[in-house]
PDB file of N, CA and C in Angstrom:
ATOM      1  N   MET M   1       0.875  -1.173  -0.026  1.00  0.00           N
ATOM      2  CA  MET M   1       0.045   0.033  -0.085  1.00  0.00           C
ATOM      3  C   MET M   1       0.950   1.301  -0.035  1.00  0.00           C
ATOM      4  N   ILE M   2       0.433   2.247  -0.898  1.00  0.00           N
ATOM      5  CA  ILE M   2       1.342   3.430  -0.872  1.00  0.00           C
ATOM      6  C   ILE M   2       0.744   4.453   0.126  1.00  0.00           C
ATOM      7  N   ALA M   3       1.746   5.039   0.913  1.00  0.00           N
ATOM      8  CA  ALA M   3       1.497   5.934   1.835  1.00  0.00           C
ATOM      9  C   ALA M   3       0.936   7.291   1.396  1.00  0.00           C
ATOM     10  N   ILE M   4       0.019   7.823   1.658  1.00  0.00           N
ATOM     11  CA  ILE M   4      -0.306   9.231   0.981  1.00  0.00           C
ATOM     12  C   ILE M   4      -0.066  10.117   2.160  1.00  0.00           C
ATOM     13  N   GLY M   5       0.748  11.201   1.543  1.00  0.00           N
ATOM     14  CA  GLY M   5       1.233  12.442   2.494  1.00  0.00           C
ATOM     15  C   GLY M   5      -0.066  13.288   2.938  1.00  0.00           C
ATOM     16  N   ARG M   6       0.362  14.117   3.704  1.00  0.00           N
ATOM     17  CA  ARG M   6      -0.842  15.099   4.360  1.00  0.00           C
ATOM     18  C   ARG M   6      -1.197  16.016   3.106  1.00  0.00           C
ATOM     19  N   ILE M   7      -2.457  16.375   3.075  1.00  0.00           N
ATOM     20  CA  ILE M   7      -3.039  17.135   2.141  1.00  0.00           C
ATOM     21  C   ILE M   7      -3.016  18.674   2.929  1.00  0.00           C
ATOM     22  N   ARG M   8      -2.441  19.544   2.260  1.00  0.00           N
ATOM     23  CA  ARG M   8      -2.126  21.059   2.671  1.00  0.00           C
ATOM     24  C   ARG M   8      -3.500  21.455   2.751  1.00  0.00           C
ATOM     25  N   PRO M   9      -3.576  22.316   3.790  1.00  0.00           N
ATOM     26  CA  PRO M   9      -5.208  23.075   3.619  1.00  0.00           C
ATOM     27  C   PRO M   9      -4.915  23.992   2.368  1.00  0.00           C
ATOM     28  N   ARG M  10      -6.469  24.509   2.355  1.00  0.00           N
ATOM     29  CA  ARG M  10      -6.304  25.426   0.987  1.00  0.00           C
ATOM     30  C   ARG M  10      -5.859  26.588   1.241  1.00  0.00           C
ATOM     31  N   CYS M  11      -5.953  27.196   2.245  1.00  0.00           N
ATOM     32  CA  CYS M  11      -5.129  28.573   2.583  1.00  0.00           C
ATOM     33  C   CYS M  11      -3.709  28.570   1.836  1.00  0.00           C
ATOM     34  N   THR M  12      -3.049  27.436   1.855  1.00  0.00           N
ATOM     35  CA  THR M  12      -1.734  27.392   1.584  1.00  0.00           C
ATOM     36  C   THR M  12      -1.685  27.572  -0.029  1.00  0.00           C
ATOM     37  N   TYR M  13      -2.759  27.321  -0.851  1.00  0.00           N
ATOM     38  CA  TYR M  13      -2.575  27.515  -2.318  1.00  0.00           C
ATOM     39  C   TYR M  13      -3.613  28.636  -2.490  1.00  0.00           C
ATOM     40  N   VAL M  14      -4.660  28.744  -1.789  1.00  0.00           N
ATOM     41  CA  VAL M  14      -5.653  30.070  -2.278  1.00  0.00           C
ATOM     42  C   VAL M  14      -4.917  31.273  -2.556  1.00  0.00           C
ATOM     43  N   LEU M  15      -4.110  31.692  -1.331  1.00  0.00           N
ATOM     44  CA  LEU M  15      -3.522  32.970  -1.516  1.00  0.00           C
ATOM     45  C   LEU M  15      -2.465  33.375  -2.518  1.00  0.00           C
ATOM     46  N   PRO M  16      -1.643  32.224  -2.712  1.00  0.00           N
ATOM     47  CA  PRO M  16      -0.738  32.618  -3.980  1.00  0.00           C
ATOM     48  C   PRO M  16      -1.267  32.593  -5.270  1.00  0.00           C
ATOM     49  N   GLY M  17      -2.391  31.715  -5.285  1.00  0.00           N
ATOM     50  CA  GLY M  17      -3.516  31.746  -6.421  1.00  0.00           C
ATOM     51  C   GLY M  17      -4.093  32.941  -6.725  1.00  0.00           C
ATOM     52  N   ILE M  18      -4.711  33.624  -5.618  1.00  0.00           N
ATOM     53  CA  ILE M  18      -5.148  34.950  -5.789  1.00  0.00           C
ATOM     54  C   ILE M  18      -4.110  36.002  -6.221  1.00  0.00           C
ATOM     55  N   HIS M  19      -2.990  35.949  -5.607  1.00  0.00           N
ATOM     56  CA  HIS M  19      -1.980  36.725  -5.990  1.00  0.00           C
ATOM     57  C   HIS M  19      -1.605  36.505  -7.581  1.00  0.00           C
ATOM     58  N   LEU M  20      -1.372  35.415  -7.975  1.00  0.00           N
ATOM     59  CA  LEU M  20      -1.121  34.971  -9.285  1.00  0.00           C
ATOM     60  C   LEU M  20      -2.167  35.729 -10.546  1.00  0.00           C
ATOM     61  N   ALA M  21      -3.591  35.344  -9.981  1.00  0.00           N
ATOM     62  CA  ALA M  21      -4.543  35.818 -10.919  1.00  0.00           C
ATOM     63  C   ALA M  21      -4.536  37.514 -10.846  1.00  0.00           C
ATOM     64  N   ILE M  22      -4.417  38.265  -9.901  1.00  0.00           N
ATOM     65  CA  ILE M  22      -4.214  39.529  -9.756  1.00  0.00           C
ATOM     66  C   ILE M  22      -3.240  39.800 -10.710  1.00  0.00           C
ATOM     67  N   CYS M  23      -2.090  39.433 -10.543  1.00  0.00           N
ATOM     68  CA  CYS M  23      -1.035  39.749 -11.400  1.00  0.00           C
ATOM     69  C   CYS M  23      -1.394  39.555 -12.731  1.00  0.00           C
ATOM     70  N   LEU M  24      -1.894  38.491 -13.391  1.00  0.00           N
ATOM     71  CA  LEU M  24      -2.189  38.136 -14.475  1.00  0.00           C
ATOM     72  C   LEU M  24      -3.380  39.218 -15.003  1.00  0.00           C
ATOM     73  N   VAL M  25      -4.403  39.653 -14.295  1.00  0.00           N
ATOM     74  CA  VAL M  25      -5.421  40.419 -14.811  1.00  0.00           C
ATOM     75  C   VAL M  25      -4.935  41.775 -14.933  1.00  0.00           C
ATOM     76  N   SER M  26      -3.729  42.050 -14.127  1.00  0.00           N
ATOM     77  CA  SER M  26      -3.287  43.598 -14.148  1.00  0.00           C
ATOM     78  C   SER M  26      -2.591  43.634 -15.401  1.00  0.00           C
ATOM     79  N   TYR M  27      -1.599  42.396 -15.832  1.00  0.00           N
ATOM     80  CA  TYR M  27      -0.904  42.468 -17.036  1.00  0.00           C
ATOM     81  C   TYR M  27      -1.867  42.419 -18.268  1.00  0.00           C
ATOM     82  N   LEU M  28      -2.903  42.148 -18.264  1.00  0.00           N
ATOM     83  CA  LEU M  28      -3.845  42.166 -19.080  1.00  0.00           C
ATOM     84  C   LEU M  28      -4.248  43.460 -19.329  1.00  0.00           C
ATOM     85  N   GLY M  29      -4.497  44.202 -18.403  1.00  0.00           N
ATOM     86  CA  GLY M  29      -4.789  45.520 -18.640  1.00  0.00           C
ATOM     87  C   GLY M  29      -3.779  46.459 -19.054  1.00  0.00           C
ATOM     88  N   LEU M  30      -2.652  45.810 -18.726  1.00  0.00           N
ATOM     89  CA  LEU M  30      -1.550  46.810 -19.531  1.00  0.00           C
ATOM     90  C   LEU M  30      -1.565  46.458 -20.957  1.00  0.00           C
ATOM     91  N   LEU M  31      -1.722  45.257 -21.461  1.00  0.00           N
ATOM     92  CA  LEU M  31      -1.579  44.885 -23.096  1.00  0.00           C
ATOM     93  C   LEU M  31      -2.664  45.478 -23.828  1.00  0.00           C
ATOM     94  N   VAL M  32      -4.030  45.413 -23.528  1.00  0.00           N
ATOM     95  CA  VAL M  32      -5.342  45.445 -24.083  1.00  0.00           C
ATOM     96  C   VAL M  32      -5.913  47.130 -23.487  1.00  0.00           C
ATOM     97  N   PRO M  33      -5.396  47.827 -24.662  1.00  0.00           N
ATOM     98  CA  PRO M  33      -5.990  49.425 -24.113  1.00  0.00           C
ATOM     99  C   PRO M  33      -7.118  49.468 -23.481  1.00  0.00           C
ATOM    100  N   SER M  34      -8.181  48.785 -23.960  1.00  0.00           N
ATOM    101  CA  SER M  34      -9.655  49.214 -23.682  1.00  0.00           C
ATOM    102  C   SER M  34      -9.744  48.571 -22.122  1.00  0.00           C
ATOM    103  N   LEU M  35      -8.907  47.714 -21.788  1.00  0.00           N
ATOM    104  CA  LEU M  35      -8.758  47.074 -20.382  1.00  0.00           C
ATOM    105  C   LEU M  35      -7.859  47.948 -19.518  1.00  0.00           C
ATOM    106  N   SER M  36      -7.673  48.813 -19.636  1.00  0.00           N
ATOM    107  CA  SER M  36      -6.657  49.669 -19.135  1.00  0.00           C
ATOM    108  C   SER M  36      -6.751  49.683 -17.487  1.00  0.00           C
ATOM    109  N   ASN M  37      -8.360  50.119 -17.305  1.00  0.00           N
ATOM    110  CA  ASN M  37      -8.503  50.157 -15.808  1.00  0.00           C
ATOM    111  C   ASN M  37      -8.213  49.136 -15.188  1.00  0.00           C
ATOM    112  N   LEU M  38      -8.317  47.902 -15.457  1.00  0.00           N
ATOM    113  CA  LEU M  38      -7.669  46.473 -14.894  1.00  0.00           C
ATOM    114  C   LEU M  38      -6.431  46.856 -14.302  1.00  0.00           C
ATOM    115  N   ALA M  39      -5.368  47.686 -14.949  1.00  0.00           N
ATOM    116  CA  ALA M  39      -3.915  47.730 -14.402  1.00  0.00           C
ATOM    117  C   ALA M  39      -3.911  48.347 -13.192  1.00  0.00           C
ATOM    118  N   ILE M  40      -4.885  49.075 -12.774  1.00  0.00           N
ATOM    119  CA  ILE M  40      -4.814  49.635 -11.362  1.00  0.00           C
ATOM    120  C   ILE M  40      -4.942  48.607 -10.136  1.00  0.00           C
ATOM    121  N   ALA M  41      -5.340  47.322 -10.256  1.00  0.00           N
ATOM    122  CA  ALA M  41      -5.060  46.224  -9.665  1.00  0.00           C
ATOM    123  C   ALA M  41      -3.620  45.962  -9.236  1.00  0.00           C
ATOM    124  N   PHE M  42      -2.627  46.233 -10.263  1.00  0.00           N
ATOM    125  CA  PHE M  42      -1.343  46.141  -9.838  1.00  0.00           C
ATOM    126  C   PHE M  42      -0.703  47.092  -8.684  1.00  0.00           C
ATOM    127  N   GLU M  43      -1.388  48.217  -8.700  1.00  0.00           N
ATOM    128  CA  GLU M  43      -0.999  49.242  -7.625  1.00  0.00           C
ATOM    129  C   GLU M  43      -1.294  48.812  -6.629  1.00  0.00           C
ATOM    130  N   ALA M  44      -2.693  48.238  -6.085  1.00  0.00           N
ATOM    131  CA  ALA M  44      -3.015  47.649  -4.835  1.00  0.00           C
ATOM    132  C   ALA M  44      -2.174  46.352  -4.619  1.00  0.00           C
ATOM    133  N   LEU M  45      -2.012  45.505  -5.512  1.00  0.00           N
ATOM    134  CA  LEU M  45      -0.838  44.381  -5.173  1.00  0.00           C
ATOM    135  C   LEU M  45       0.325  44.772  -4.585  1.00  0.00           C
ATOM    136  N   PHE M  46       0.869  45.990  -5.182  1.00  0.00           N
ATOM    137  CA  PHE M  46       2.195  46.509  -4.918  1.00  0.00           C
ATOM    138  C   PHE M  46       2.128  47.000  -3.295  1.00  0.00           C
ATOM    139  N   VAL M  47       1.054  47.424  -2.984  1.00  0.00           N
ATOM    140  CA  VAL M  47       0.625  47.823  -1.558  1.00  0.00           C
ATOM    141  C   VAL M  47       0.713  46.762  -0.716  1.00  0.00           C
ATOM    142  N   LEU M  48       0.068  45.719  -1.112  1.00  0.00           N
ATOM    143  CA  LEU M  48      -0.315  44.627  -0.206  1.00  0.00           C
ATOM    144  C   LEU M  48       0.910  43.499  -0.212  1.00  0.00           C
ATOM    145  N   ASP M  49       1.966  43.716  -0.966  1.00  0.00           N
ATOM    146  CA  ASP M  49       3.250  42.747  -1.264  1.00  0.00           C
ATOM    147  C   ASP M  49       4.110  43.665  -0.554  1.00  0.00           C
ATOM    148  N   PHE M  50       3.983  44.425   0.643  1.00  0.00           N
ATOM    149  CA  PHE M  50       4.776  45.216   1.026  1.00  0.00           C
ATOM    150  C   PHE M  50       6.484  44.973   1.286  1.00  0.00           C
ATOM    151  N   PRO M  51       6.594  43.924   1.890  1.00  0.00           N
ATOM    152  CA  PRO M  51       8.318  43.388   1.901  1.00  0.00           C
ATOM    153  C   PRO M  51       8.953  43.109   0.712  1.00  0.00           C
ATOM    154  N   ILE M  52       8.076  42.689  -0.372  1.00  0.00           N
ATOM    155  CA  ILE M  52       8.553  42.208  -1.370  1.00  0.00           C
ATOM    156  C   ILE M  52       8.636  43.346  -2.358  1.00  0.00           C
ATOM    157  N   SER M  53       7.723  44.109  -2.325  1.00  0.00           N
ATOM    158  CA  SER M  53       7.635  45.363  -3.068  1.00  0.00           C
ATOM    159  C   SER M  53       8.806  46.365  -2.995  1.00  0.00           C
ATOM    160  N   VAL M  54       9.272  46.228  -2.204  1.00  0.00           N
ATOM    161  CA  VAL M  54      10.219  47.305  -1.650  1.00  0.00           C
ATOM    162  C   VAL M  54      11.586  47.279  -2.828  1.00  0.00           C
ATOM    163  N   VAL M  55      11.879  45.761  -3.063  1.00  0.00           N
ATOM    164  CA  VAL M  55      13.045  45.555  -4.095  1.00  0.00           C
ATOM    165  C   VAL M  55      12.371  45.730  -5.466  1.00  0.00           C
ATOM    166  N   ALA M  56      10.957  45.507  -5.631  1.00  0.00           N
ATOM    167  CA  ALA M  56      10.578  45.916  -6.901  1.00  0.00           C
ATOM    168  C   ALA M  56      10.645  47.336  -6.996  1.00  0.00           C
ATOM    169  N   PHE M  57      10.371  48.249  -6.203  1.00  0.00           N
ATOM    170  CA  PHE M  57      10.249  49.306  -6.260  1.00  0.00           C
ATOM    171  C   PHE M  57      11.932  50.213  -6.693  1.00  0.00           C
ATOM    172  N   MET M  58      12.717  49.638  -5.907  1.00  0.00           N
ATOM    173  CA  MET M  58      14.204  49.905  -6.470  1.00  0.00           C
ATOM    174  C   MET M  58      14.568  49.623  -7.829  1.00  0.00           C
ATOM    175  N   LEU M  59      13.760  48.246  -8.408  1.00  0.00           N
ATOM    176  CA  LEU M  59      14.409  48.222  -9.626  1.00  0.00           C
ATOM    177  C   LEU M  59      13.510  48.619 -10.706  1.00  0.00           C
ATOM    178  N   ALA M  60      12.273  49.275 -10.246  1.00  0.00           N
ATOM    179  CA  ALA M  60      11.131  49.837 -11.447  1.00  0.00           C
ATOM    180  C   ALA M  60      11.657  50.958 -11.967  1.00  0.00           C
ATOM    181  N   TRP M  61      12.773  51.816 -11.459  1.00  0.00           N
ATOM    182  CA  TRP M  61      13.206  53.152 -11.992  1.00  0.00           C
ATOM    183  C   TRP M  61      14.113  52.796 -13.342  1.00  0.00           C
ATOM    184  N   LYS M  62      14.953  51.690 -13.216  1.00  0.00           N
ATOM    185  CA  LYS M  62      15.676  51.355 -14.386  1.00  0.00           C
ATOM    186  C   LYS M  62      15.171  49.919 -15.113  1.00  0.00           C
ATOM    187  N   TYR M  63      14.753  49.042 -14.452  1.00  0.00           N
ATOM    188  CA  TYR M  63      14.433  47.800 -14.972  1.00  0.00           C
ATOM    189  C   TYR M  63      12.865  47.297 -14.854  1.00  0.00           C
ATOM    190  N   GLN M  64      11.883  47.912 -15.437  1.00  0.00           N
ATOM    191  CA  GLN M  64      10.484  47.655 -15.290  1.00  0.00           C
ATOM    192  C   GLN M  64      10.311  46.395 -15.336  1.00  0.00           C
ATOM    193  N   VAL M  65      10.587  45.662 -16.409  1.00  0.00           N
ATOM    194  CA  VAL M  65      10.226  44.163 -16.710  1.00  0.00           C
ATOM    195  C   VAL M  65      10.659  43.282 -15.653  1.00  0.00           C
ATOM    196  N   LEU M  66      11.880  43.649 -15.088  1.00  0.00           N
ATOM    197  CA  LEU M  66      12.534  42.823 -14.047  1.00  0.00           C
ATOM    198  C   LEU M  66      11.763  43.118 -12.802  1.00  0.00           C
ATOM    199  N   ALA M  67      11.401  44.287 -12.475  1.00  0.00           N
ATOM    200  CA  ALA M  67      10.354  44.397 -11.125  1.00  0.00           C
ATOM    201  C   ALA M  67       8.917  43.903 -11.462  1.00  0.00           C
ATOM    202  N   TYR M  68       8.355  43.761 -12.404  1.00  0.00           N
ATOM    203  CA  TYR M  68       7.335  43.136 -12.646  1.00  0.00           C
ATOM    204  C   TYR M  68       7.268  41.561 -12.481  1.00  0.00           C
ATOM    205  N   ILE M  69       8.317  41.068 -13.071  1.00  0.00           N
ATOM    206  CA  ILE M  69       8.724  39.733 -12.985  1.00  0.00           C
ATOM    207  C   ILE M  69       9.050  39.215 -11.502  1.00  0.00           C
ATOM    208  N   TRP M  70       9.734  40.305 -10.658  1.00  0.00           N
ATOM    209  CA  TRP M  70      10.082  40.227  -9.144  1.00  0.00           C
ATOM    210  C   TRP M  70       8.660  39.995  -8.593  1.00  0.00           C
ATOM    211  N   ILE M  71       7.921  40.621  -8.734  1.00  0.00           N
ATOM    212  CA  ILE M  71       6.614  40.889  -8.186  1.00  0.00           C
ATOM    213  C   ILE M  71       5.706  39.624  -8.224  1.00  0.00           C
ATOM    214  N   VAL M  72       5.637  39.187  -9.550  1.00  0.00           N
ATOM    215  CA  VAL M  72       4.791  38.117 -10.067  1.00  0.00           C
ATOM    216  C   VAL M  72       5.539  36.847  -9.231  1.00  0.00           C
ATOM    217  N   VAL M  73       6.947  36.504  -9.294  1.00  0.00           N
ATOM    218  CA  VAL M  73       7.469  35.251  -8.740  1.00  0.00           C
ATOM    219  C   VAL M  73       7.748  35.158  -7.379  1.00  0.00           C
ATOM    220  N   VAL M  74       8.259  36.227  -6.715  1.00  0.00           N
ATOM    221  CA  VAL M  74       8.542  36.161  -5.635  1.00  0.00           C
ATOM    222  C   VAL M  74       7.380  36.669  -4.563  1.00  0.00           C
ATOM    223  N   GLY M  75       6.561  37.495  -5.179  1.00  0.00           N
ATOM    224  CA  GLY M  75       5.279  37.747  -4.553  1.00  0.00           C
ATOM    225  C   GLY M  75       4.358  36.632  -4.253  1.00  0.00           C
ATOM    226  N   THR M  76       4.357  35.786  -5.233  1.00  0.00           N
ATOM    227  CA  THR M  76       3.494  34.380  -5.401  1.00  0.00           C
ATOM    228  C   THR M  76       4.201  33.626  -4.258  1.00  0.00           C
ATOM    229  N   LEU M  77       5.378  33.561  -4.393  1.00  0.00           N
ATOM    230  CA  LEU M  77       6.178  32.521  -3.232  1.00  0.00           C
ATOM    231  C   LEU M  77       6.048  33.170  -1.865  1.00  0.00           C
ATOM    232  N   TRP M  78       5.897  34.480  -1.928  1.00  0.00           N
ATOM    233  CA  TRP M  78       5.692  35.045  -0.511  1.00  0.00           C
ATOM    234  C   TRP M  78       4.267  34.818   0.181  1.00  0.00           C
ATOM    235  N   TRP M  79       3.346  34.779  -0.773  1.00  0.00           N
ATOM    236  CA  TRP M  79       2.032  34.578  -0.107  1.00  0.00           C
ATOM    237  C   TRP M  79       1.948  32.976  -0.137  1.00  0.00           C
ATOM    238  N   TYR M  80       2.590  32.271  -0.729  1.00  0.00           N
ATOM    239  CA  TYR M  80       2.594  30.615  -0.473  1.00  0.00           C
ATOM    240  C   TYR M  80       3.164  30.387   0.963  1.00  0.00           C
ATOM    241  N   LEU M  81       4.251  31.001   1.180  1.00  0.00           N
ATOM    242  CA  LEU M  81       4.863  31.026   2.547  1.00  0.00           C
ATOM    243  C   LEU M  81       3.941  31.632   3.635  1.00  0.00           C
ATOM    244  N   LEU M  82       3.162  32.638   3.439  1.00  0.00           N
ATOM    245  CA  LEU M  82       2.240  33.063   4.414  1.00  0.00           C
ATOM    246  C   LEU M  82       1.221  32.134   4.689  1.00  0.00           C
ATOM    247  N   GLY M  83       0.645  31.516   3.582  1.00  0.00           N
ATOM    248  CA  GLY M  83      -0.330  30.745   3.753  1.00  0.00           C
ATOM    249  C   GLY M  83       0.038  29.425   4.430  1.00  0.00           C
ATOM    250  N   LEU M  84       1.364  28.818   4.176  1.00  0.00           N
ATOM    251  CA  LEU M  84       1.975  27.889   5.012  1.00  0.00           C
ATOM    252  C   LEU M  84       2.041  28.226   6.469  1.00  0.00           C
ATOM    253  N   GLY M  85       2.465  29.465   6.721  1.00  0.00           N
ATOM    254  CA  GLY M  85       2.481  29.712   7.916  1.00  0.00           C
ATOM    255  C   GLY M  85       1.209  29.754   8.729  1.00  0.00           C
ATOM    256  N   ILE M  86       0.048  30.260   7.902  1.00  0.00           N
ATOM    257  CA  ILE M  86      -1.205  30.341   8.548  1.00  0.00           C
ATOM    258  C   ILE M  86      -1.764  28.951   8.983  1.00  0.00           C
ATOM    259  N   SER M  87      -1.419  27.883   7.897  1.00  0.00           N
ATOM    260  CA  SER M  87      -1.775  26.682   8.393  1.00  0.00           C
ATOM    261  C   SER M  87      -1.195  25.657   9.240  1.00  0.00           C
ATOM    262  N   ARG M  88       0.276  25.988   9.522  1.00  0.00           N
ATOM    263  CA  ARG M  88       1.113  25.895  10.639  1.00  0.00           C
ATOM    264  C   ARG M  88       0.649  26.157  11.833  1.00  0.00           C
ATOM    265  N   ILE M  89       0.349  27.317  11.780  1.00  0.00           N
ATOM    266  CA  ILE M  89      -0.401  28.023  13.283  1.00  0.00           C
ATOM    267  C   ILE M  89      -1.779  27.365  13.627  1.00  0.00           C
ATOM    268  N   ARG M  90      -2.635  27.266  12.471  1.00  0.00           N
ATOM    269  CA  ARG M  90      -3.946  26.433  12.745  1.00  0.00           C
ATOM    270  C   ARG M  90      -3.760  25.133  13.331  1.00  0.00           C
ATOM    271  N   GLN M  91      -2.685  24.317  12.822  1.00  0.00           N
ATOM    272  CA  GLN M  91      -2.324  23.100  13.240  1.00  0.00           C
ATOM    273  C   GLN M  91      -2.047  22.878  14.531  1.00  0.00           C
ATOM    274  N   MET M  92      -1.145  23.973  14.857  1.00  0.00           N
ATOM    275  CA  MET M  92      -0.565  24.032  16.347  1.00  0.00           C
ATOM    276  C   MET M  92      -1.909  24.339  17.424  1.00  0.00           C
ATOM    277  N   ALA M  93      -2.549  25.234  16.990  1.00  0.00           N
ATOM    278  CA  ALA M  93      -3.591  25.701  17.701  1.00  0.00           C
ATOM    279  C   ALA M  93      -4.757  24.517  18.140  1.00  0.00           C
ATOM    280  N   ARG M  94      -4.796  23.565  16.938  1.00  0.00           N
ATOM    281  CA  ARG M  94      -5.640  22.594  17.134  1.00  0.00           C
ATOM    282  C   ARG M  94      -5.007  21.047  17.884  1.00  0.00           C
ATOM    283  N   GLY M  95      -3.665  21.390  17.929  1.00  0.00           N
ATOM    284  CA  GLY M  95      -2.882  20.303  18.798  1.00  0.00           C
ATOM    285  C   GLY M  95      -2.704  19.195  18.012  1.00  0.00           C
ATOM    286  N   GLU M  96      -2.634  19.258  16.481  1.00  0.00           N
ATOM    287  CA  GLU M  96      -2.169  18.398  15.603  1.00  0.00           C
ATOM    288  C   GLU M  96      -0.531  18.119  15.742  1.00  0.00           C
TER     289      GLU M  96
END
């Protein structure tokens, strides 16, 4: 019989999924002129990704594409780690 590992709680994957979806929607707003009002979602994301967005803010003056890639990749990883931390705290609170 194959042992199946623990299934991670949803919050571990929902938070980075939302982050990635907002990144993709805001990028779509930059590419399609008629959807330019969707690009404002990136500004809200920039504020919500505070520790990560500091590096992106420094990069944005000279390397805009690298700053955007930083927010998408490292920001999604950041939200994954936050979700993982939340699930660990919930497990400890339940005594598992």
